[in-house]
Coordinates of C-alpha atoms in Angstrom, one line a residue:
X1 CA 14.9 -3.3 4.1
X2 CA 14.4 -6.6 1.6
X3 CA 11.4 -6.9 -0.1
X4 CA 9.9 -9.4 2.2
X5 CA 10.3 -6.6 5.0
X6 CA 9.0 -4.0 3.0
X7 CA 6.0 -6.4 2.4
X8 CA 5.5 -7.3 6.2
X9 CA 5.2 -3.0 7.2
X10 CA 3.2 -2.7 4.7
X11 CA 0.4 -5.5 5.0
X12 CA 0.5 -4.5 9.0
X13 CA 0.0 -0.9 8.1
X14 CA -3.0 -1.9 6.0
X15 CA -4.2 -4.0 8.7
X16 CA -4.3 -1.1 10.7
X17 CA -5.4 1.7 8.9
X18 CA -7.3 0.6 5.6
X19 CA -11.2 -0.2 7.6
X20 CA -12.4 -1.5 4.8
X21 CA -16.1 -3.0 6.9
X22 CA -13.7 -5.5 8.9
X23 CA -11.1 -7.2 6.0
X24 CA -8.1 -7.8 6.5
X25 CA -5.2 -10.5 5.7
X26 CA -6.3 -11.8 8.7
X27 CA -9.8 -12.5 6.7
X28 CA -7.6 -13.7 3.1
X29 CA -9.7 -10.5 2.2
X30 CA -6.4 -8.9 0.1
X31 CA -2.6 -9.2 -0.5
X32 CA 0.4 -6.8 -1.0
X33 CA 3.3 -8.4 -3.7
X34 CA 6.1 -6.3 -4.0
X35 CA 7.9 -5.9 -7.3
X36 CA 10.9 -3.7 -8.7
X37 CA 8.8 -1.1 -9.7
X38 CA 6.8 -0.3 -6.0
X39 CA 3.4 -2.7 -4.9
X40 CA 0.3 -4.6 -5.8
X41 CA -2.9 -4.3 -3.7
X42 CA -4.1 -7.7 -4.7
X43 CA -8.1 -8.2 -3.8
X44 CA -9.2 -11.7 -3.4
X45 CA -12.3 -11.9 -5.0
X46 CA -14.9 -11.9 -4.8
X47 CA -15.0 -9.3 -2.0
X48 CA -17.4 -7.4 0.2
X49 CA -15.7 -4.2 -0.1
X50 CA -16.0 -1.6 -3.1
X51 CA -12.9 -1.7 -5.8
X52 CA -13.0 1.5 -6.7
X53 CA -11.1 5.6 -7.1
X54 CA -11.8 6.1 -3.0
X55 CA -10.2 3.2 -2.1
X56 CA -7.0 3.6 -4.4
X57 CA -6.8 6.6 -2.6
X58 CA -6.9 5.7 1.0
X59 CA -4.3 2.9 0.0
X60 CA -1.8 5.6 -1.6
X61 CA -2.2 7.7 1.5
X62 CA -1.3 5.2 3.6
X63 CA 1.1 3.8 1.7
X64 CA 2.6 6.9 0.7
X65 CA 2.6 7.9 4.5
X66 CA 4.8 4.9 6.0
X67 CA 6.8 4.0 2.9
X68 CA 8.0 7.8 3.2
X69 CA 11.3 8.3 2.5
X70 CA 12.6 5.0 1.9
X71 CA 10.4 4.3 -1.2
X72 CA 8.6 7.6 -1.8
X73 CA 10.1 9.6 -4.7
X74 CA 11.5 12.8 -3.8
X75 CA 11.5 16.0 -5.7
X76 CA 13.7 18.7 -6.5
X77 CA 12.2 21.7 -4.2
X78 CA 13.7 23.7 -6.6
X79 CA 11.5 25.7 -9.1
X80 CA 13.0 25.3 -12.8
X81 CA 12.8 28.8 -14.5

C-alpha cells in the first residue's frame, strides 16, 4: 500500500467508527496526513467535539485495529531473561 492508500483506509475507517456527535471528513470536521513515521489526526478547528486523552484513545484503537499488521509494530513474544 502507498501512502495515499494507507490514507484513504484510514480516513474511511474513521468515518465509520470514530462517532464523534456526527463529524466526519464528510463535514471538513478533521484530516489524516500520513508521514514516514505513522499518522496525524488533524482537527479543523474550531470544533464541536472534545480534543482530549478519550479521544486519542478511541483513534489508537481504531487505528491500531485496521492498520494491524501492516503498520502496527510487532513484538518479540519472547520473554528476555
Amino acid at each position: 500500500m502507498n501512502k495515499e492508500d494507507v490514507r484513504t483506509y484510514l480516513l474511511q475507517s474513521l468515518n465509520m467508527a470514530l462517532d464523534i456527535e456526527g463529524e466526519t471528513t464528510f463535514t471538513n470536521s478533521f484530516d489524516v496526513q500520513i508521514n514516514d513515521d505513522g499518522f496525524l489526526f488533524v482537527p479543523r478547528v474550531p470544533c464541536s467535539y472534545v480534543l482530549n486523552a478519550a479521544l486519542y484513545q478511541r483513534i489508537y484503537a481504531i487505528a491500531s485495529g485496521v492498520l494491524y499488521p501492516e503498520f502496527t509494530p510487532q513484538f518479540s513474544s519472547q520473554v528476555q531473561r
